[in-house]
Each structure stands twice: as C-alpha cells, then as structure tokens.
mmCIF file of N, CA and C in Angstrom:
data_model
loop_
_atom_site.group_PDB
_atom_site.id
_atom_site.type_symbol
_atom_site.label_atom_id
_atom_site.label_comp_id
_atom_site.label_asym_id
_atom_site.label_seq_id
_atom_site.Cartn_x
_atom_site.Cartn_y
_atom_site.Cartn_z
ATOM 1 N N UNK S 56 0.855 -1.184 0.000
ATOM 2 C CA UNK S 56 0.000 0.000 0.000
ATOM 3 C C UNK S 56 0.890 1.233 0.000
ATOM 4 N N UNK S 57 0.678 2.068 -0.653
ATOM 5 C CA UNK S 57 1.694 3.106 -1.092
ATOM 6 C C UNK S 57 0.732 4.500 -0.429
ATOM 7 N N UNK S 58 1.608 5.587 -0.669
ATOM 8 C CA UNK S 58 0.923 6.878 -0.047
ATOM 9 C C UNK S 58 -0.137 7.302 -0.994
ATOM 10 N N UNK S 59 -0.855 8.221 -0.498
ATOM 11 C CA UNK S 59 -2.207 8.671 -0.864
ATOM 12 C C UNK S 59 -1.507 9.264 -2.378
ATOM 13 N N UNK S 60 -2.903 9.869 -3.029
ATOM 14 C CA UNK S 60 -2.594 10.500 -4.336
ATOM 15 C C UNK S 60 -3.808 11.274 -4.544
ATOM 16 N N UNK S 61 -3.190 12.424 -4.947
ATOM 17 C CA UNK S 61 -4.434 13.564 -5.261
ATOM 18 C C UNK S 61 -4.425 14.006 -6.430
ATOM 19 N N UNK S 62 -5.413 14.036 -7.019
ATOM 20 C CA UNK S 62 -5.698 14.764 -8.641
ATOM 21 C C UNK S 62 -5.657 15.992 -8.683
ATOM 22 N N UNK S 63 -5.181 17.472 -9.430
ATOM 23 C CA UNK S 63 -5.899 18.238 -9.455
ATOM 24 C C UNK S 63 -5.015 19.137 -10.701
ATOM 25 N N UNK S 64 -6.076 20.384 -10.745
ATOM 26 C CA UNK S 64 -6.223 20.496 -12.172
ATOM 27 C C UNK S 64 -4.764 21.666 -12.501
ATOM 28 N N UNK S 65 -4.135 21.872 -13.763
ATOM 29 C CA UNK S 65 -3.028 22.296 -14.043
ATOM 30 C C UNK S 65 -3.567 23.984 -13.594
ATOM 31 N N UNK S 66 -2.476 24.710 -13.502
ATOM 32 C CA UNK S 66 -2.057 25.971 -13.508
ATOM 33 C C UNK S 66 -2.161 25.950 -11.601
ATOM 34 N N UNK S 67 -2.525 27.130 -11.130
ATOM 35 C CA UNK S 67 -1.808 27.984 -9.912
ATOM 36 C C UNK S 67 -2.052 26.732 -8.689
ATOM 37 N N UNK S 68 -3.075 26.390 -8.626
ATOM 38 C CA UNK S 68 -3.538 25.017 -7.670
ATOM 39 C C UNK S 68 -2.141 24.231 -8.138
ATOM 40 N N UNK S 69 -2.055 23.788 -9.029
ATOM 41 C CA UNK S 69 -1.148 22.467 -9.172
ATOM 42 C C UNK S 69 0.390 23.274 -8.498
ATOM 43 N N UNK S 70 0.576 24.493 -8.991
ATOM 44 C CA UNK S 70 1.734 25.213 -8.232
ATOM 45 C C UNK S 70 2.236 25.304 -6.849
ATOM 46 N N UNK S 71 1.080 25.718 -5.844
ATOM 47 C CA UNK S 71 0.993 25.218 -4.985
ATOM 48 C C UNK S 71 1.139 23.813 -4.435
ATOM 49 N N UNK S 72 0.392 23.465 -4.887
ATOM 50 C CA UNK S 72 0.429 21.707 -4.349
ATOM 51 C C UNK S 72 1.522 21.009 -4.293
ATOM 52 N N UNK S 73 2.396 21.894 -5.332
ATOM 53 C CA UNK S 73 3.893 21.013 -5.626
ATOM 54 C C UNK S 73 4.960 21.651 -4.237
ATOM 55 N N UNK S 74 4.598 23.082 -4.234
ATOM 56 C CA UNK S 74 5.413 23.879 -3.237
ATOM 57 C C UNK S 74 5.374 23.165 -1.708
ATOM 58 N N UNK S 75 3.835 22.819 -1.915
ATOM 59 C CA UNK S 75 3.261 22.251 -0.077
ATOM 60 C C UNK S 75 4.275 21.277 -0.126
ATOM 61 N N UNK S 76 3.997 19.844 -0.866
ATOM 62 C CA UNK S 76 4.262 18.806 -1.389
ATOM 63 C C UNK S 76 5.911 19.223 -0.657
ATOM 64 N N UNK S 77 6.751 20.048 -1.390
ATOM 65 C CA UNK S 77 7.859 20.018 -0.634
ATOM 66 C C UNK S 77 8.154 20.489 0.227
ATOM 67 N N UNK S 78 7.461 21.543 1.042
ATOM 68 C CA UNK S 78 7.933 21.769 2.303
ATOM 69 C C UNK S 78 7.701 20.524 3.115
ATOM 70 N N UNK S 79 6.371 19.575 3.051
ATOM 71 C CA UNK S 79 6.326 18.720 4.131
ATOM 72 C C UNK S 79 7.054 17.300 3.919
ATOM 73 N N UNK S 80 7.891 17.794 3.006
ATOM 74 C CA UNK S 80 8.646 16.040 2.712
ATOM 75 C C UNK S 80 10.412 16.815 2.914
ATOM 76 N N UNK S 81 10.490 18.211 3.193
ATOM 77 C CA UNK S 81 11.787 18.732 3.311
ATOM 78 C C UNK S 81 12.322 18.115 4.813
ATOM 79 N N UNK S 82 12.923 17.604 5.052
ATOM 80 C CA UNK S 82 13.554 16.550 6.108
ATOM 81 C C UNK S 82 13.904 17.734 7.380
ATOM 82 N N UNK S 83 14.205 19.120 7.105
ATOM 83 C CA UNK S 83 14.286 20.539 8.400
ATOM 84 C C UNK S 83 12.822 20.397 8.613
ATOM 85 N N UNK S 84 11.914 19.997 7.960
ATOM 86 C CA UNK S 84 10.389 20.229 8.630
ATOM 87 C C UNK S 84 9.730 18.999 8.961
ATOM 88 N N UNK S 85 10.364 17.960 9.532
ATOM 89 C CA UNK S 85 9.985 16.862 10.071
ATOM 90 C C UNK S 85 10.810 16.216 11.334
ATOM 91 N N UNK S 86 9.526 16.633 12.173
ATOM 92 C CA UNK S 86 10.111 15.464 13.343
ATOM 93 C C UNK S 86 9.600 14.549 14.116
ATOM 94 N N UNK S 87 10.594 13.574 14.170
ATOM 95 C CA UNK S 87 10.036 11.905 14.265
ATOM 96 C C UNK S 87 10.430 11.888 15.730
ATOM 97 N N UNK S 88 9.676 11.090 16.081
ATOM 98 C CA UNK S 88 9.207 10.187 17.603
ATOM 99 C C UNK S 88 9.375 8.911 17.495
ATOM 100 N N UNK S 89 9.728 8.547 18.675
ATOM 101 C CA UNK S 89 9.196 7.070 18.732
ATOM 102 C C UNK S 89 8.485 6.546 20.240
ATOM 103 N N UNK S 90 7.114 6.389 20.372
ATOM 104 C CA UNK S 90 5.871 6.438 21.457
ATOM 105 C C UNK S 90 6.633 5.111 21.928
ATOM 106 N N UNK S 91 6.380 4.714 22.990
ATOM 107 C CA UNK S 91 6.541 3.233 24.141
ATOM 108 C C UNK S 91 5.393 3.070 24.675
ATOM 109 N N UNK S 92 5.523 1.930 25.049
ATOM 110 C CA UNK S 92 4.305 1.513 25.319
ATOM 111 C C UNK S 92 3.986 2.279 26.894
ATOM 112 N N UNK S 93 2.638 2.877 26.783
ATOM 113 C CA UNK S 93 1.788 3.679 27.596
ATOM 114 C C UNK S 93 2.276 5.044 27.420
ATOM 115 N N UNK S 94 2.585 5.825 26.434
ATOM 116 C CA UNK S 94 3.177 7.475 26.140
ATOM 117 C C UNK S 94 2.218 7.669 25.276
ATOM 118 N N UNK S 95 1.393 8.623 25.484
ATOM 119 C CA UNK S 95 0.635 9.297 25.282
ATOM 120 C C UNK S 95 0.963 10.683 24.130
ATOM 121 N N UNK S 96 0.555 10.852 23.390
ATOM 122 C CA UNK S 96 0.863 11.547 22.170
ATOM 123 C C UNK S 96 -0.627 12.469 21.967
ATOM 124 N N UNK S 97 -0.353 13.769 22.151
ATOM 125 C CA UNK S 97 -1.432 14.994 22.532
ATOM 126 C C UNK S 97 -1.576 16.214 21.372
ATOM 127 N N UNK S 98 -2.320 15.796 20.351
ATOM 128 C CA UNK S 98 -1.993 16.824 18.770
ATOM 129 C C UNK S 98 -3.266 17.772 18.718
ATOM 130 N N UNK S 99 -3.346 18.411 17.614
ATOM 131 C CA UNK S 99 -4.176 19.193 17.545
ATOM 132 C C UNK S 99 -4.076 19.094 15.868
ATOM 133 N N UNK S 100 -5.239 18.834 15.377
ATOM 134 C CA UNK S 100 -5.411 17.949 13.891
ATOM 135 C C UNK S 100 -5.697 19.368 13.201
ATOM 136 N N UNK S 101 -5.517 20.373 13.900
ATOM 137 C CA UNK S 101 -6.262 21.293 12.874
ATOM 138 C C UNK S 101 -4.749 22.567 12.810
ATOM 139 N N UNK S 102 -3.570 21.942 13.636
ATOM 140 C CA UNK S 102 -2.751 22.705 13.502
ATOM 141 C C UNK S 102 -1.262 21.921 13.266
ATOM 142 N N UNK S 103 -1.360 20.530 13.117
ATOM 143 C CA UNK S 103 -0.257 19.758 12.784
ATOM 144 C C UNK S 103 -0.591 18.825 12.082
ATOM 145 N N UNK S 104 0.397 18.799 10.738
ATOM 146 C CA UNK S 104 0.258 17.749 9.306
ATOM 147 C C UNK S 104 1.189 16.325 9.923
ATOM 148 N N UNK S 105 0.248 15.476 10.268
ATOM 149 C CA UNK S 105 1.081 14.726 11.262
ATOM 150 C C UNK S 105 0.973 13.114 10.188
ATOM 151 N N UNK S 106 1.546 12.466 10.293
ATOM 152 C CA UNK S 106 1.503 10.845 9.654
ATOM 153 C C UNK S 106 2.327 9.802 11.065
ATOM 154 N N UNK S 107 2.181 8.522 9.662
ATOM 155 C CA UNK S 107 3.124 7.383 11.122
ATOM 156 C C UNK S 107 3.658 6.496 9.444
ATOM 157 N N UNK S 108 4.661 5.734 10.805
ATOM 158 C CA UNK S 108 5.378 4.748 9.901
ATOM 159 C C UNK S 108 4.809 3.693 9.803
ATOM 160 N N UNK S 109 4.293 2.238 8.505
ATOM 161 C CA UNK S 109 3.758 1.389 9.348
ATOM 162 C C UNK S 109 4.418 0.572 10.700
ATOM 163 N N UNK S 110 3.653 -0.465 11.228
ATOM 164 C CA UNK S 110 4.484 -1.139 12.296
ATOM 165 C C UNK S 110 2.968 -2.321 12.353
ATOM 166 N N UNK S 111 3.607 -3.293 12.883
ATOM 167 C CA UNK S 111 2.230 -4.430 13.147
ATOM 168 C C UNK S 111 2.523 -4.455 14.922
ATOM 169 N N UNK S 112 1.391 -4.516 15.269
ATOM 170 C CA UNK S 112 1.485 -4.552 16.818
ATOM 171 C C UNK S 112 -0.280 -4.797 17.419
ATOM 172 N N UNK S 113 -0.188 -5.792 17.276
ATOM 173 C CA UNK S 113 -2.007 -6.124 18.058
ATOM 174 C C UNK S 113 -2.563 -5.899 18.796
ATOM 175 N N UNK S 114 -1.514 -5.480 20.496
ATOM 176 C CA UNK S 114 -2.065 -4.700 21.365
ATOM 177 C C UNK S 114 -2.241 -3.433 21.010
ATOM 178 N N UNK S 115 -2.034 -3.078 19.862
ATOM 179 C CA UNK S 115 -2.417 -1.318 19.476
ATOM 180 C C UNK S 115 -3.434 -1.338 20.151
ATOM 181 N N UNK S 116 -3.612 0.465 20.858
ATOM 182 C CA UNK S 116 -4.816 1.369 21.335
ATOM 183 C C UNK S 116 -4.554 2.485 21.078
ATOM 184 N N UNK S 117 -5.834 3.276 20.501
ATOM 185 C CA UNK S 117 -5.448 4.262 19.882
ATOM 186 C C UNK S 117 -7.181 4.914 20.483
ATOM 187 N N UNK S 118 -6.959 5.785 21.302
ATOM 188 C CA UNK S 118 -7.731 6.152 21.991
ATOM 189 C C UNK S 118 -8.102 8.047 21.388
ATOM 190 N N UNK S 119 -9.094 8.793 20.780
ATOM 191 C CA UNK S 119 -9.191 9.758 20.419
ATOM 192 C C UNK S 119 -10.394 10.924 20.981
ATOM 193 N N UNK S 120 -10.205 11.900 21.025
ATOM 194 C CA UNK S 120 -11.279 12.564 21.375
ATOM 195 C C UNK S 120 -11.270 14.108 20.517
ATOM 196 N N UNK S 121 -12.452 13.968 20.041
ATOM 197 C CA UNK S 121 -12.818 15.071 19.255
ATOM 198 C C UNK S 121 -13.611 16.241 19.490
ATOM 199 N N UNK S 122 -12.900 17.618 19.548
ATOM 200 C CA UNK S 122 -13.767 18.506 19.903
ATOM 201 C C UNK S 122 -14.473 18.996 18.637
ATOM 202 N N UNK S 123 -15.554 19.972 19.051
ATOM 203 C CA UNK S 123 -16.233 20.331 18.049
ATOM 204 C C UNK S 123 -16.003 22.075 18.046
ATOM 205 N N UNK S 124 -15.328 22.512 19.199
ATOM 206 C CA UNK S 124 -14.917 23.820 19.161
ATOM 207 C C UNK S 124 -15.582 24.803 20.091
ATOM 208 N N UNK S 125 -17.030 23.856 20.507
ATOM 209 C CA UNK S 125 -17.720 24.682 21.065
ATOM 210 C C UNK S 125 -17.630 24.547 23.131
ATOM 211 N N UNK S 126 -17.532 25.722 23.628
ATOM 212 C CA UNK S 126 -17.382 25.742 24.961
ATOM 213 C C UNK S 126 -18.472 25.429 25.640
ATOM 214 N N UNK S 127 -18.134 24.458 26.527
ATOM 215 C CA UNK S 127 -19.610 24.332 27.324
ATOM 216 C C UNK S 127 -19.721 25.845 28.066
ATOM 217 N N UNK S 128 -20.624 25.858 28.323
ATOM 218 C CA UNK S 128 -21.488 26.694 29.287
ATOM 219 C C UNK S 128 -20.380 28.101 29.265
ATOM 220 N N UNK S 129 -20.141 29.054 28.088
ATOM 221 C CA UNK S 129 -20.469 29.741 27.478
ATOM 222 C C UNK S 129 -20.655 30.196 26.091
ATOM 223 N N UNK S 130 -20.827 31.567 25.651
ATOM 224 C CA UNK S 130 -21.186 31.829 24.463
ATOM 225 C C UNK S 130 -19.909 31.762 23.235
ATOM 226 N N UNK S 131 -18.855 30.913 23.684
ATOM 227 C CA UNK S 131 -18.130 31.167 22.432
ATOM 228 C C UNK S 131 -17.571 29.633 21.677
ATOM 229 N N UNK S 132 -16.725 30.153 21.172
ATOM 230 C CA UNK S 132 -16.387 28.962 19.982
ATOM 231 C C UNK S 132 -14.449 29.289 20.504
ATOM 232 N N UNK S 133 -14.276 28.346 19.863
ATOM 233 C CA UNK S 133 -12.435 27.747 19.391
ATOM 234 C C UNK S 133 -12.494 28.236 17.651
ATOM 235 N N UNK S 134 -11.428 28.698 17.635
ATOM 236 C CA UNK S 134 -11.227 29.464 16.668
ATOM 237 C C UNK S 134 -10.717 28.047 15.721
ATOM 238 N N UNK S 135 -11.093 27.297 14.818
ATOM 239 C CA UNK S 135 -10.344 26.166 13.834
ATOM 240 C C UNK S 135 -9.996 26.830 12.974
ATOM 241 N N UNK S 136 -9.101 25.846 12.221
ATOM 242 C CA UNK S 136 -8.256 26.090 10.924
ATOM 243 C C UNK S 136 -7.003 27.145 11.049
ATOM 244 N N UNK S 137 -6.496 27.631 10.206
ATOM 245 C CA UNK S 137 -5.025 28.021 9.854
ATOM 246 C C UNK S 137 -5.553 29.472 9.974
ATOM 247 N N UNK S 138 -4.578 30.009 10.660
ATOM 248 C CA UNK S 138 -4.262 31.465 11.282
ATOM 249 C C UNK S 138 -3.229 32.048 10.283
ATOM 250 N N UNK S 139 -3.163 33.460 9.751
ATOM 251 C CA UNK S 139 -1.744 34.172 9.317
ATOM 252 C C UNK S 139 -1.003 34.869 10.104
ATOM 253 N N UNK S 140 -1.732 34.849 11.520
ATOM 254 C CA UNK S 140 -1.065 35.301 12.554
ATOM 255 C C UNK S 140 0.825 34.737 13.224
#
C-alpha cells in the first residue's frame, strides 16, 4: 500500500500543491518520535500535518477525542483552521 494520491487540475492550484508537497517532505520540517508503550501523544489535527510509519502490533490502542470547538457553558467557539497570525 503506497501513499495517498491527489488529482488536481493544471495551472496555480497544481503550483501550490507542488510547493506544499515540498515543504512537508523537506527533512528541516519533520520530526520523528518514537511512542513506548503507555506514552501518550497529545496533537491538535487542525494545527499539525502529522503521519506514522507502518508497524504491526495487536495490542495497538489508539484512543481519540474530538472537539467540536464549542465551549460548554459559554457563548463562544475555538477558533479552527489556519491562522496568518
């Protein structure tokens, strides 16, 4: 099983895509871990382009929790997605 693959159409999109494409495969913008068993790994999906290596391991647990942004018991929200700040 090989990595994902995306279609898309020629001119400024495809320009981009190639630019992204190499910043996140540029080896200064990647850093690797390696979790043990019971280490806990704490991300935020809406602010880190994160992957894994395969590995076979049957006791895998992979335990997740998803917010939706919204605060209990008051009137506001979590700001999602990419900031230019």
């Amino acid at each position: 099983k090989g990595p994902a693959t995306i279609k898309i159409s020629a001119g400024k999109a495809e320009e981009a895509f190639r630019k992204f494409d190499h910043l996140a495969h540029e080896p200064s913008n990647i850093f690797t871990m390696r979790l043990r068993t019971h280490d806990i790994l704490v991300i935020d999906n809406t602010a880190i382009l994160h992957g894994r290596e395969s590995f076979e391991d049957p006791d895998r647990e992979l335990n997740r929790l998803l917010l939706d942004g919204k605060i209990p018991h008051a009137d506001k929200t979590l700001q999602l997605g990419f900031s230019t700040d």
